[in-house]
């Protein structure tokens, strides 16, 4: 039976599981029947609570929003009667005006009409859901890049669309098993080459791993796109990888989409837009020119830029998301929303609108709140990167978002990739899951297995890496099962405690 919903704070009331058997009245619709399966959050959130682990798995900040946001909420509560009533389906005018003003220079538009080019909904997740409902017919295809945030797939399926998967490959500078075998053969054939092996081994260590090593498989994209493609779902900065697509990469993507998929709209999920980690100028000011698909030639008319105030104002429970795009696309979203929530809570929109004005002013010793936020996350990133490095994990430095991946093939964690005890019925059995269970239960630090962000419907149970101990002994895993994710959107106290626990368990091994 499906597990109970558990993605709630620890002090939330407990929720009962779905019935073990569906009777005539509780039979689920076809559109959600295939979604009633265990989720990674259903396992690891309660596990972290049960073992009192530091939860670096879920991506929510564990601190209060900036004071100017809560102050704007207090002010809004005492405002005129209109802020307590329904607002326009497309968004509260004051908020839409603020978004249009902010994004005109960012999206290189001479003028954005707040009523025509801006759409506000209940979090970026509702924005995405509305896009699927407004754009997709049953049988239309939605292209997602693996690994992908796990909300994308169910939303696409509920619209009747057919998901198509295009992999992103991690181009590790470390040699693959096949490359090592070929190099061994070359050395055996050429003794002179073998004689230089000590010199080869004394080379300087390789540069640290970064999320820039993730690349879209463009050949697979060419084969996947077609006239049936209705949506291409892009996420940059990317969850879970931390990848930030360059302008050149976006141009290459756009060229293929325009050539192969004439009906396709690119949904660009940019909720981590203010959490990127570029170089600093000589003056010490952060510069963050996030490349955007909407700025690529010919893509403004066929893309929607999606973001979230919940992420940027550290207030994920407020559920405030928005989209900016061409009027012809935004108009469809507004019409669809009329028959769903109709509108977003007006009092929250008024609050965020006022906070948006304040965010452009000096804050925390920085020219704007946005720059302060980037600096804060930059420090937290450095904190967790240092912790994972000294614990012997060889982390992959993210260019954006608040997540760090660890490649299990480059760690001493593989010995924990086989289950230490018989698995419970219905439990996912993959190496990354076993490692995260070990970290949560034995070390007291919760991470998330990244195989949860891949499609596995085509995988057989016997194809799991757990069935091949020889692969583990060689330190080789399937790409789907070799990464785990840590979140650094946590207080210094939480990051310090995670460091203490990881060092106590692993540092002597590094």
Tab-separated table of C-alpha atoms in Angstrom:
chain	number	residue	atom	x	y	z
A	1	UNK	CA	0.000	0.000	0.000
A	2	UNK	CA	1.201	3.557	-0.620
A	3	UNK	CA	2.937	5.227	2.350
A	4	UNK	CA	1.451	8.120	4.320
A	5	UNK	CA	2.418	11.651	3.273
A	6	UNK	CA	5.413	12.592	5.424
A	7	UNK	CA	6.930	15.654	3.816
A	8	UNK	CA	5.970	17.846	6.781
A	9	UNK	CA	7.802	19.442	9.737
A	10	UNK	CA	8.440	17.124	12.722
A	11	UNK	CA	5.688	18.692	14.847
A	12	UNK	CA	2.976	18.199	12.226
A	13	UNK	CA	0.117	15.799	13.040
A	14	UNK	CA	0.604	12.248	11.825
A	15	UNK	CA	-1.299	11.206	8.734
A	16	UNK	CA	-2.847	7.803	8.229
A	17	UNK	CA	-1.708	5.608	5.373
A	18	UNK	CA	-3.919	4.981	2.390
A	19	UNK	CA	-6.131	1.896	2.839
A	20	UNK	CA	-4.369	-1.378	2.109
A	21	UNK	CA	-7.119	-2.299	-0.336
A	22	UNK	CA	-9.238	0.035	-2.406
A	23	UNK	CA	-12.982	-0.518	-2.272
A	24	UNK	CA	-15.469	0.695	-4.852
A	25	UNK	CA	-15.616	4.226	-3.464
A	26	UNK	CA	-11.904	4.719	-2.834
A	27	UNK	CA	-10.682	3.472	-6.208
A	28	UNK	CA	-8.101	5.982	-7.524
A	29	UNK	CA	-8.369	7.551	-10.945
A	30	UNK	CA	-6.066	6.241	-13.648
A	31	UNK	CA	-4.195	9.525	-13.692
A	32	UNK	CA	-2.905	9.016	-10.132
A	33	UNK	CA	-3.017	5.228	-9.747
A	34	UNK	CA	0.503	4.810	-11.111
A	35	UNK	CA	1.739	7.551	-8.760
A	36	UNK	CA	0.654	5.754	-5.583
A	37	UNK	CA	4.059	4.316	-4.871
A	38	UNK	CA	6.678	4.870	-2.157
A	39	UNK	CA	8.702	8.070	-2.527
A	40	UNK	CA	12.199	8.839	-1.348
A	41	UNK	CA	10.765	11.457	1.021
A	42	UNK	CA	8.377	8.925	2.561
A	43	UNK	CA	11.376	6.882	3.672
A	44	UNK	CA	14.112	9.335	4.581
A	45	UNK	CA	12.209	12.172	6.257
A	46	UNK	CA	10.757	9.973	9.024
A	47	UNK	CA	14.018	8.019	9.199
A	48	UNK	CA	15.946	11.243	9.880
A	49	UNK	CA	13.444	12.113	12.618
A	50	UNK	CA	13.517	8.641	14.138
A	51	UNK	CA	17.326	8.522	14.353
A	52	UNK	CA	17.653	12.238	15.201
A	53	UNK	CA	19.888	12.763	12.198
A	54	UNK	CA	20.917	16.170	10.877
A	55	UNK	CA	18.617	16.440	7.869
A	56	UNK	CA	20.734	17.521	4.909
A	57	UNK	CA	18.330	15.662	2.649
A	58	UNK	CA	15.354	17.973	2.163
A	59	UNK	CA	15.886	21.350	0.540
A	60	UNK	CA	14.153	23.774	2.867
A	61	UNK	CA	15.828	26.551	4.911
A	62	UNK	CA	15.720	26.042	8.668
A	63	UNK	CA	15.661	29.749	9.543
A	64	UNK	CA	13.158	32.596	9.417
A	65	UNK	CA	12.584	34.793	6.353
A	66	UNK	CA	14.211	38.247	6.240
A	67	UNK	CA	12.559	40.669	8.694
A	68	UNK	CA	11.347	42.967	5.925
A	69	UNK	CA	9.170	40.150	4.548
A	70	UNK	CA	7.397	39.449	7.829
A	71	UNK	CA	7.074	43.186	8.472
A	72	UNK	CA	5.413	43.606	5.081
A	73	UNK	CA	2.961	40.852	6.062
A	74	UNK	CA	2.032	42.696	9.264
A	75	UNK	CA	1.511	45.894	7.267
A	76	UNK	CA	-0.596	44.100	4.673
A	77	UNK	CA	-2.874	42.675	7.375
A	78	UNK	CA	-3.788	46.214	8.383
A	79	UNK	CA	-4.275	47.333	4.779
A	80	UNK	CA	-7.492	48.104	2.911
A	81	UNK	CA	-10.297	45.587	2.564
A	82	UNK	CA	-9.271	44.669	-0.976
A	83	UNK	CA	-6.177	42.748	0.178
A	84	UNK	CA	-8.445	40.320	2.063
A	85	UNK	CA	-10.586	39.423	-0.957
A	86	UNK	CA	-10.179	37.636	-4.282
A	87	UNK	CA	-7.615	39.047	-6.660
A	88	UNK	CA	-7.174	38.672	-10.428
A	89	UNK	CA	-6.458	35.137	-11.620
A	90	UNK	CA	-3.185	36.180	-13.206
A	91	UNK	CA	-1.803	37.811	-10.074
A	92	UNK	CA	-2.159	40.829	-7.760
A	93	UNK	CA	-1.399	43.960	-9.829
A	94	UNK	CA	1.190	45.347	-7.410
A	95	UNK	CA	3.129	42.092	-7.408
A	96	UNK	CA	2.924	41.658	-11.178
A	97	UNK	CA	4.232	45.197	-11.610
A	98	UNK	CA	7.169	44.434	-9.325
A	99	UNK	CA	8.016	41.239	-11.184
A	100	UNK	CA	7.796	43.002	-14.557
A	101	UNK	CA	10.092	45.786	-13.352
A	102	UNK	CA	12.655	43.314	-11.998
A	103	UNK	CA	12.723	41.049	-15.055
A	104	UNK	CA	12.676	43.604	-17.894
A	105	UNK	CA	16.490	44.008	-17.812
A	106	UNK	CA	17.099	40.370	-16.846
A	107	UNK	CA	15.130	38.990	-19.803
A	108	UNK	CA	16.252	41.849	-22.063
A	109	UNK	CA	12.738	43.036	-22.818
A	110	UNK	CA	12.145	46.719	-23.527
A	111	UNK	CA	8.782	46.529	-21.799
A	112	UNK	CA	6.973	43.798	-19.888
A	113	UNK	CA	3.232	44.274	-19.408
A	114	UNK	CA	2.359	43.189	-15.840
A	115	UNK	CA	-1.063	42.000	-17.012
A	116	UNK	CA	0.103	40.177	-20.131
A	117	UNK	CA	3.604	38.845	-19.396
A	118	UNK	CA	3.460	37.857	-15.717
A	119	UNK	CA	1.603	34.977	-14.060
A	120	UNK	CA	1.511	34.262	-10.303
A	121	UNK	CA	0.460	30.951	-8.765
A	122	UNK	CA	0.662	28.838	-5.601
A	123	UNK	CA	4.384	28.148	-5.694
A	124	UNK	CA	6.482	27.239	-8.691
A	125	UNK	CA	5.060	23.703	-8.455
A	126	UNK	CA	1.550	25.062	-9.195
A	127	UNK	CA	2.980	27.177	-12.012
A	128	UNK	CA	4.402	24.010	-13.573
A	129	UNK	CA	1.165	22.092	-13.028
A	130	UNK	CA	-0.789	24.889	-14.700
A	131	UNK	CA	1.620	24.832	-17.650
A	132	UNK	CA	1.049	21.112	-18.182
A	133	UNK	CA	-2.727	21.509	-17.939
A	134	UNK	CA	-2.794	24.520	-20.262
A	135	UNK	CA	-0.399	23.231	-22.934
A	136	UNK	CA	-0.628	19.428	-23.103
A	137	UNK	CA	-3.147	17.103	-24.697
A	138	UNK	CA	-3.166	13.358	-23.980
A	139	UNK	CA	-0.400	11.758	-26.006
A	140	UNK	CA	1.740	14.899	-26.265
A	141	UNK	CA	5.334	14.290	-25.223
A	142	UNK	CA	7.261	16.031	-22.443
A	143	UNK	CA	11.055	15.856	-22.499
A	144	UNK	CA	12.870	15.864	-19.155
A	145	UNK	CA	16.605	15.710	-18.563
A	146	UNK	CA	17.794	13.040	-16.131
A	147	UNK	CA	18.392	13.436	-13.252
A	148	UNK	CA	15.332	15.617	-12.636
A	149	UNK	CA	13.373	16.889	-9.631
A	150	UNK	CA	10.822	14.203	-8.896
A	151	UNK	CA	7.738	16.461	-9.113
A	152	UNK	CA	8.102	16.880	-12.884
A	153	UNK	CA	7.159	13.361	-13.900
A	154	UNK	CA	3.853	13.027	-11.965
A	155	UNK	CA	2.699	16.456	-13.102
A	156	UNK	CA	3.339	15.597	-16.739
A	157	UNK	CA	1.545	12.262	-16.399
A	158	UNK	CA	-1.508	13.814	-14.730
A	159	UNK	CA	-1.974	15.974	-17.820
A	160	UNK	CA	-2.059	12.861	-20.009
A	161	UNK	CA	1.317	13.650	-21.534
A	162	UNK	CA	3.935	10.982	-22.214
A	163	UNK	CA	7.330	11.573	-20.551
A	164	UNK	CA	10.474	11.103	-22.639
A	165	UNK	CA	13.859	10.987	-20.957
A	166	UNK	CA	17.133	12.470	-22.158
A	167	UNK	CA	20.169	11.799	-19.978
A	168	UNK	CA	22.677	14.272	-18.695
A	169	UNK	CA	26.052	12.531	-18.474
A	170	UNK	CA	28.630	13.246	-15.807
A	171	UNK	CA	31.910	13.542	-17.709
A	172	UNK	CA	34.224	12.640	-14.846
A	173	UNK	CA	37.923	13.315	-15.453
A	174	UNK	CA	38.631	9.984	-13.755
A	175	UNK	CA	39.130	7.102	-16.240
A	176	UNK	CA	36.343	4.591	-16.700
A	177	UNK	CA	36.924	0.872	-16.244
A	178	UNK	CA	37.058	0.441	-20.034
A	179	UNK	CA	39.624	3.224	-20.361
A	180	UNK	CA	41.745	1.682	-17.603
A	181	UNK	CA	41.692	-1.692	-19.384
A	182	UNK	CA	42.742	-0.091	-22.686
A	183	UNK	CA	45.571	1.786	-20.964
A	184	UNK	CA	46.735	-1.456	-19.350
A	185	UNK	CA	46.771	-3.170	-22.764
A	186	UNK	CA	48.765	-0.301	-24.298
A	187	UNK	CA	51.361	-0.519	-21.534
A	188	UNK	CA	51.701	-4.273	-22.012
A	189	UNK	CA	52.244	-3.741	-25.741
A	190	UNK	CA	54.671	-0.843	-25.224
A	191	UNK	CA	57.237	-1.507	-22.430
A	192	UNK	CA	58.648	1.998	-22.814
A	193	UNK	CA	55.239	3.417	-21.984
A	194	UNK	CA	55.042	1.155	-18.934
A	195	UNK	CA	58.438	2.400	-17.797
A	196	UNK	CA	57.046	5.894	-17.458
A	197	UNK	CA	54.259	4.764	-15.151
A	198	UNK	CA	55.916	6.145	-12.036
A	199	UNK	CA	56.218	9.504	-13.755
A	200	UNK	CA	52.556	9.318	-14.787
A	201	UNK	CA	51.492	8.537	-11.241
A	202	UNK	CA	53.390	11.524	-9.883
A	203	UNK	CA	51.350	13.996	-11.889
A	204	UNK	CA	49.628	16.815	-10.055
A	205	UNK	CA	46.211	15.848	-8.643
A	206	UNK	CA	43.238	16.492	-10.866
A	207	UNK	CA	41.209	19.657	-10.457
A	208	UNK	CA	38.222	19.450	-8.067
A	209	UNK	CA	35.039	18.057	-9.550
A	210	UNK	CA	32.400	20.632	-10.518
A	211	UNK	CA	28.834	20.461	-11.777
A	212	UNK	CA	29.995	21.856	-15.136
A	213	UNK	CA	30.975	18.253	-15.937
A	214	UNK	CA	27.275	17.390	-16.384
A	215	UNK	CA	26.402	17.540	-20.092
A	216	UNK	CA	23.162	16.879	-21.986
A	217	UNK	CA	23.454	13.905	-24.319
A	218	UNK	CA	22.743	15.877	-27.482
A	219	UNK	CA	22.536	12.787	-29.692
A	220	UNK	CA	19.804	11.392	-27.451
A	221	UNK	CA	18.017	14.747	-27.545
A	222	UNK	CA	18.098	14.758	-31.354
A	223	UNK	CA	16.555	11.277	-31.389
A	224	UNK	CA	13.897	12.119	-28.776
A	225	UNK	CA	12.502	15.428	-30.038
A	226	UNK	CA	9.766	15.306	-32.649
A	227	UNK	CA	6.543	16.960	-33.753
A	228	UNK	CA	4.896	15.211	-30.804
A	229	UNK	CA	7.066	17.123	-28.320
A	230	UNK	CA	4.986	19.762	-26.550
A	231	UNK	CA	7.189	20.674	-23.583
A	232	UNK	CA	10.918	20.569	-22.928
A	233	UNK	CA	11.551	20.959	-19.207
A	234	UNK	CA	14.808	22.706	-18.339
A	235	UNK	CA	16.086	23.332	-14.797
A	236	UNK	CA	18.981	25.745	-14.314
A	237	UNK	CA	20.471	26.000	-11.741
A	238	UNK	CA	19.694	22.317	-11.629
A	239	UNK	CA	18.322	20.184	-8.838
A	240	UNK	CA	19.930	17.798	-7.959
A	241	UNK	CA	23.205	18.356	-9.852
A	242	UNK	CA	23.920	22.053	-9.217
A	243	UNK	CA	24.571	22.469	-12.947
A	244	UNK	CA	24.237	25.963	-14.449
A	245	UNK	CA	23.882	25.791	-18.214
A	246	UNK	CA	26.127	28.167	-20.125
A	247	UNK	CA	24.776	30.469	-22.814
A	248	UNK	CA	26.544	28.342	-25.432
A	249	UNK	CA	24.866	25.195	-24.094
A	250	UNK	CA	21.484	26.925	-24.141
A	251	UNK	CA	22.065	28.063	-27.725
A	252	UNK	CA	22.845	24.485	-28.750
A	253	UNK	CA	19.729	23.247	-26.963
A	254	UNK	CA	17.558	25.935	-28.553
A	255	UNK	CA	18.854	25.176	-32.045
A	256	UNK	CA	17.887	21.509	-31.728
A	257	UNK	CA	14.472	22.306	-30.233
A	258	UNK	CA	13.617	24.797	-32.964
A	259	UNK	CA	14.731	22.398	-35.678
A	260	UNK	CA	13.242	19.153	-34.380
A	261	UNK	CA	10.210	20.148	-32.277
A	262	UNK	CA	8.160	22.931	-33.917
A	263	UNK	CA	5.377	22.766	-31.245
A	264	UNK	CA	7.653	22.641	-28.202
A	265	UNK	CA	7.614	25.195	-25.398
A	266	UNK	CA	10.609	25.254	-23.072
A	267	UNK	CA	9.666	25.551	-19.400
A	268	UNK	CA	12.741	26.958	-17.684
A	269	UNK	CA	12.628	26.234	-13.954
A	270	UNK	CA	14.954	28.863	-12.461
A	271	UNK	CA	13.905	28.818	-8.797
A	272	UNK	CA	17.565	28.830	-7.658
A	273	UNK	CA	18.395	31.894	-9.757
A	274	UNK	CA	19.789	33.818	-6.763
A	275	UNK	CA	21.897	30.894	-5.554
A	276	UNK	CA	24.724	30.759	-8.067
A	277	UNK	CA	28.411	30.933	-7.320
A	278	UNK	CA	30.393	32.867	-9.912
A	279	UNK	CA	33.746	34.531	-9.443
A	280	UNK	CA	34.082	37.802	-7.566
A	281	UNK	CA	35.193	41.033	-9.160
A	282	UNK	CA	38.236	42.882	-7.854
A	283	UNK	CA	35.885	45.149	-5.926
A	284	UNK	CA	34.528	42.115	-4.099
A	285	UNK	CA	30.984	42.408	-5.448
A	286	UNK	CA	29.305	39.221	-6.583
A	287	UNK	CA	28.283	39.067	-10.197
A	288	UNK	CA	25.535	36.662	-11.173
A	289	UNK	CA	24.629	36.805	-14.848
A	290	UNK	CA	22.603	33.580	-14.922
A	291	UNK	CA	22.306	32.471	-18.578
A	292	UNK	CA	18.633	32.150	-19.524
A	293	UNK	CA	16.958	30.308	-22.382
A	294	UNK	CA	14.544	33.228	-22.876
A	295	UNK	CA	17.521	35.368	-23.918
A	296	UNK	CA	18.558	33.023	-26.717
A	297	UNK	CA	17.532	34.247	-30.160
A	298	UNK	CA	14.050	33.048	-31.111
A	299	UNK	CA	13.239	31.588	-27.687
A	300	UNK	CA	11.306	34.406	-25.975
A	301	UNK	CA	8.204	33.456	-27.951
A	302	UNK	CA	8.481	29.761	-27.051
A	303	UNK	CA	9.651	29.664	-23.440
A	304	UNK	CA	8.371	30.445	-19.968
A	305	UNK	CA	10.725	31.529	-17.191
A	306	UNK	CA	9.589	30.125	-13.825
A	307	UNK	CA	10.814	31.127	-10.379
A	308	UNK	CA	9.832	31.181	-6.711
A	309	UNK	CA	9.725	33.759	-3.948
A	310	UNK	CA	9.651	30.875	-1.481
A	311	UNK	CA	13.257	30.072	-2.382
A	312	UNK	CA	14.576	33.625	-2.617
A	313	UNK	CA	12.876	34.858	0.574
A	314	UNK	CA	13.493	31.626	2.542
A	315	UNK	CA	9.740	31.161	2.958
A	316	UNK	CA	8.880	27.942	1.149
A	317	UNK	CA	5.647	27.578	3.132
A	318	UNK	CA	4.263	30.773	1.608
A	319	UNK	CA	4.020	28.963	-1.750
A	320	UNK	CA	4.554	31.939	-4.035
A	321	UNK	CA	5.711	31.206	-7.556
A	322	UNK	CA	5.497	33.004	-10.882
A	323	UNK	CA	6.193	32.787	-14.588
A	324	UNK	CA	7.307	35.428	-17.072
A	325	UNK	CA	6.873	34.998	-20.791
A	326	UNK	CA	5.222	35.913	-24.065
A	327	UNK	CA	1.628	37.123	-23.722
A	328	UNK	CA	0.251	34.308	-25.895
A	329	UNK	CA	1.608	31.701	-23.458
A	330	UNK	CA	0.841	33.562	-20.229
A	331	UNK	CA	-2.765	34.074	-21.334
A	332	UNK	CA	-3.268	30.289	-21.442
A	333	UNK	CA	-2.010	29.916	-17.866
A	334	UNK	CA	-4.369	32.599	-16.594
A	335	UNK	CA	-7.353	30.921	-18.226
A	336	UNK	CA	-6.427	27.536	-16.741
A	337	UNK	CA	-5.902	28.945	-13.249
A	338	UNK	CA	-9.435	30.347	-13.188
A	339	UNK	CA	-10.671	26.767	-12.826
A	340	UNK	CA	-8.121	25.586	-10.272
A	341	UNK	CA	-7.334	27.850	-7.288
A	342	UNK	CA	-8.800	30.836	-9.211
A	343	UNK	CA	-6.292	33.136	-7.537
A	344	UNK	CA	-3.397	33.147	-5.079
A	345	UNK	CA	-3.925	34.443	-1.482
A	346	UNK	CA	-4.078	38.202	-1.958
A	347	UNK	CA	-2.612	39.092	1.427
A	348	UNK	CA	0.548	37.104	0.650
A	349	UNK	CA	0.898	38.667	-2.783
A	350	UNK	CA	0.625	42.154	-1.268
A	351	UNK	CA	3.278	41.207	1.303
A	352	UNK	CA	5.701	39.855	-1.281
A	353	UNK	CA	5.127	42.859	-3.552
A	354	UNK	CA	6.268	45.216	-0.782
A	355	UNK	CA	9.198	42.950	0.084
A	356	UNK	CA	10.256	42.907	-3.566
A	357	UNK	CA	10.704	46.671	-3.459
A	358	UNK	CA	12.812	46.453	-0.280
A	359	UNK	CA	14.989	43.644	-1.661
A	360	UNK	CA	16.534	46.020	-4.199
A	361	UNK	CA	17.821	48.260	-1.403
A	362	UNK	CA	21.021	47.815	0.669
A	363	UNK	CA	20.816	44.865	3.041
A	364	UNK	CA	23.244	43.193	5.417
A	365	UNK	CA	26.195	45.253	4.226
A	366	UNK	CA	25.547	44.411	0.566
A	367	UNK	CA	24.124	46.670	-2.198
A	368	UNK	CA	20.917	44.578	-2.338
A	369	UNK	CA	19.239	41.687	-0.544
A	370	UNK	CA	19.852	39.515	-3.618
A	371	UNK	CA	23.616	39.962	-3.334
A	372	UNK	CA	23.476	39.329	0.413
A	373	UNK	CA	21.579	36.092	-0.242
A	374	UNK	CA	24.164	34.898	-2.761
A	375	UNK	CA	26.929	35.660	-0.278
A	376	UNK	CA	25.198	33.725	2.501
A	377	UNK	CA	24.732	30.667	0.323
A	378	UNK	CA	28.266	30.981	-0.975
A	379	UNK	CA	29.534	30.697	2.618
A	380	UNK	CA	27.265	27.730	3.388
A	381	UNK	CA	28.421	26.009	0.217
A	382	UNK	CA	32.057	26.473	1.235
A	383	UNK	CA	31.275	25.142	4.724
A	384	UNK	CA	29.716	21.884	3.503
A	385	UNK	CA	32.242	21.443	0.660
A	386	UNK	CA	35.051	21.602	3.209
A	387	UNK	CA	33.266	19.151	5.496
A	388	UNK	CA	32.637	16.589	2.754
A	389	UNK	CA	36.162	16.968	1.378
A	390	UNK	CA	37.861	16.369	4.724
A	391	UNK	CA	35.525	13.450	5.382
A	392	UNK	CA	36.934	11.850	2.220
A	393	UNK	CA	33.849	12.255	0.046
A	394	UNK	CA	35.352	14.210	-2.905
A	395	UNK	CA	32.203	16.355	-3.455
A	396	UNK	CA	31.142	17.817	-6.808
A	397	UNK	CA	31.163	21.597	-6.430
A	398	UNK	CA	27.815	23.060	-7.547
A	399	UNK	CA	27.711	26.148	-9.757
A	400	UNK	CA	24.218	26.902	-8.423
A	401	UNK	CA	21.302	25.761	-6.192
A	402	UNK	CA	21.858	24.687	-2.581
A	403	UNK	CA	22.743	21.051	-3.250
A	404	UNK	CA	26.048	19.181	-3.409
A	405	UNK	CA	26.416	15.764	-5.023
A	406	UNK	CA	28.892	13.087	-4.015
A	407	UNK	CA	29.995	10.430	-6.509
A	408	UNK	CA	30.133	7.179	-4.546
A	409	UNK	CA	32.797	5.777	-6.879
A	410	UNK	CA	35.190	8.401	-5.522
A	411	UNK	CA	34.561	7.664	-1.827
A	412	UNK	CA	35.124	4.988	0.787
A	413	UNK	CA	31.360	4.518	1.130
A	414	UNK	CA	30.985	1.654	-1.347
A	415	UNK	CA	31.420	-0.969	1.351
A	416	UNK	CA	28.104	0.279	2.745
A	417	UNK	CA	26.338	-0.114	-0.602
A	418	UNK	CA	25.237	-3.684	0.085
A	419	UNK	CA	22.418	-4.159	2.610
A	420	UNK	CA	23.615	-5.138	6.079
A	421	UNK	CA	20.280	-6.770	6.901
A	422	UNK	CA	17.371	-8.278	4.936
A	423	UNK	CA	15.385	-5.582	3.162
A	424	UNK	CA	11.806	-4.903	4.192
A	425	UNK	CA	9.128	-5.732	1.582
A	426	UNK	CA	8.667	-2.901	-0.876
A	427	UNK	CA	11.972	-1.258	0.059
A	428	UNK	CA	14.049	0.192	-2.772
A	429	UNK	CA	17.289	-1.780	-3.041
A	430	UNK	CA	19.961	0.263	-4.760
A	431	UNK	CA	23.520	1.150	-3.692
A	432	UNK	CA	22.827	4.860	-3.182
A	433	UNK	CA	19.780	4.060	-1.022
A	434	UNK	CA	21.847	1.700	1.150
A	435	UNK	CA	24.574	4.306	1.608
A	436	UNK	CA	22.039	6.975	2.610
A	437	UNK	CA	20.397	4.560	5.065
A	438	UNK	CA	23.804	3.916	6.613
A	439	UNK	CA	24.585	7.642	6.854
A	440	UNK	CA	21.208	8.407	8.434
A	441	UNK	CA	21.101	5.521	10.911
A	442	UNK	CA	24.762	5.049	11.830
A	443	UNK	CA	26.375	8.447	11.247
A	444	UNK	CA	23.405	10.677	12.024
A	445	UNK	CA	23.503	12.753	8.815
A	446	UNK	CA	20.706	12.341	6.280
A	447	UNK	CA	21.391	12.586	2.545
A	448	UNK	CA	19.157	11.693	-0.401
A	449	UNK	CA	19.884	8.963	-2.990
A	450	UNK	CA	19.882	10.474	-6.461
A	451	UNK	CA	18.507	7.393	-8.185
A	452	UNK	CA	15.160	8.793	-6.978
A	453	UNK	CA	15.605	11.475	-9.638
A	454	UNK	CA	15.770	9.001	-12.541
A	455	UNK	CA	13.185	6.905	-14.365
A	456	UNK	CA	13.384	3.210	-13.442
A	457	UNK	CA	10.275	1.806	-15.123
A	458	UNK	CA	12.435	0.106	-17.731
A	459	UNK	CA	14.797	-1.410	-15.168
A	460	UNK	CA	14.319	-5.003	-14.045
A	461	UNK	CA	14.775	-5.931	-10.409
A	462	UNK	CA	17.750	-8.091	-11.318
A	463	UNK	CA	19.496	-5.218	-13.075
A	464	UNK	CA	20.259	-3.394	-9.825
A	465	UNK	CA	23.912	-2.961	-8.976
A	466	UNK	CA	23.144	-4.724	-5.686
A	467	UNK	CA	23.012	-7.971	-7.635
A	468	UNK	CA	26.620	-7.578	-8.690
A	469	UNK	CA	29.060	-7.479	-5.802
A	470	UNK	CA	31.920	-7.737	-8.327
A	471	UNK	CA	30.951	-4.343	-9.740
A	472	UNK	CA	31.059	-2.874	-6.250
A	473	UNK	CA	34.440	-4.464	-5.552
A	474	UNK	CA	35.787	-2.750	-8.673
A	475	UNK	CA	34.207	0.506	-7.515
A	476	UNK	CA	31.885	0.707	-10.509
A	477	UNK	CA	28.199	1.580	-10.302
A	478	UNK	CA	25.489	2.461	-12.774
A	479	UNK	CA	25.339	6.190	-13.334
A	480	UNK	CA	21.745	6.183	-12.049
A	481	UNK	CA	22.855	4.727	-8.712
A	482	UNK	CA	26.210	6.342	-7.961
A	483	UNK	CA	25.299	9.795	-6.588
A	484	UNK	CA	23.920	11.038	-3.273
A	485	UNK	CA	22.734	14.592	-2.546
A	486	UNK	CA	23.396	16.874	0.427
A	487	UNK	CA	21.606	20.212	1.028
A	488	UNK	CA	23.390	23.204	2.572
A	489	UNK	CA	20.343	25.459	3.033
A	490	UNK	CA	20.771	24.994	6.778
A	491	UNK	CA	21.881	27.075	9.766
A	492	UNK	CA	25.541	27.204	10.753
A	493	UNK	CA	24.633	25.178	13.854
A	494	UNK	CA	23.167	22.379	11.726
A	495	UNK	CA	26.136	22.400	9.326
A	496	UNK	CA	28.560	22.395	12.282
A	497	UNK	CA	26.799	19.412	13.851
A	498	UNK	CA	26.844	17.538	10.538
A	499	UNK	CA	30.579	18.271	10.311
A	500	UNK	CA	31.202	16.946	13.823
A	501	UNK	CA	29.356	13.707	13.121
A	502	UNK	CA	30.961	13.111	9.738
A	503	UNK	CA	34.447	13.863	11.050
A	504	UNK	CA	33.973	11.583	14.035
A	505	UNK	CA	33.052	8.714	11.732
A	506	UNK	CA	35.155	9.269	8.617
A	507	UNK	CA	38.011	11.715	9.032
A	508	UNK	CA	40.536	9.142	10.190
A	509	UNK	CA	39.821	7.274	6.934
A	510	UNK	CA	40.471	10.221	4.595
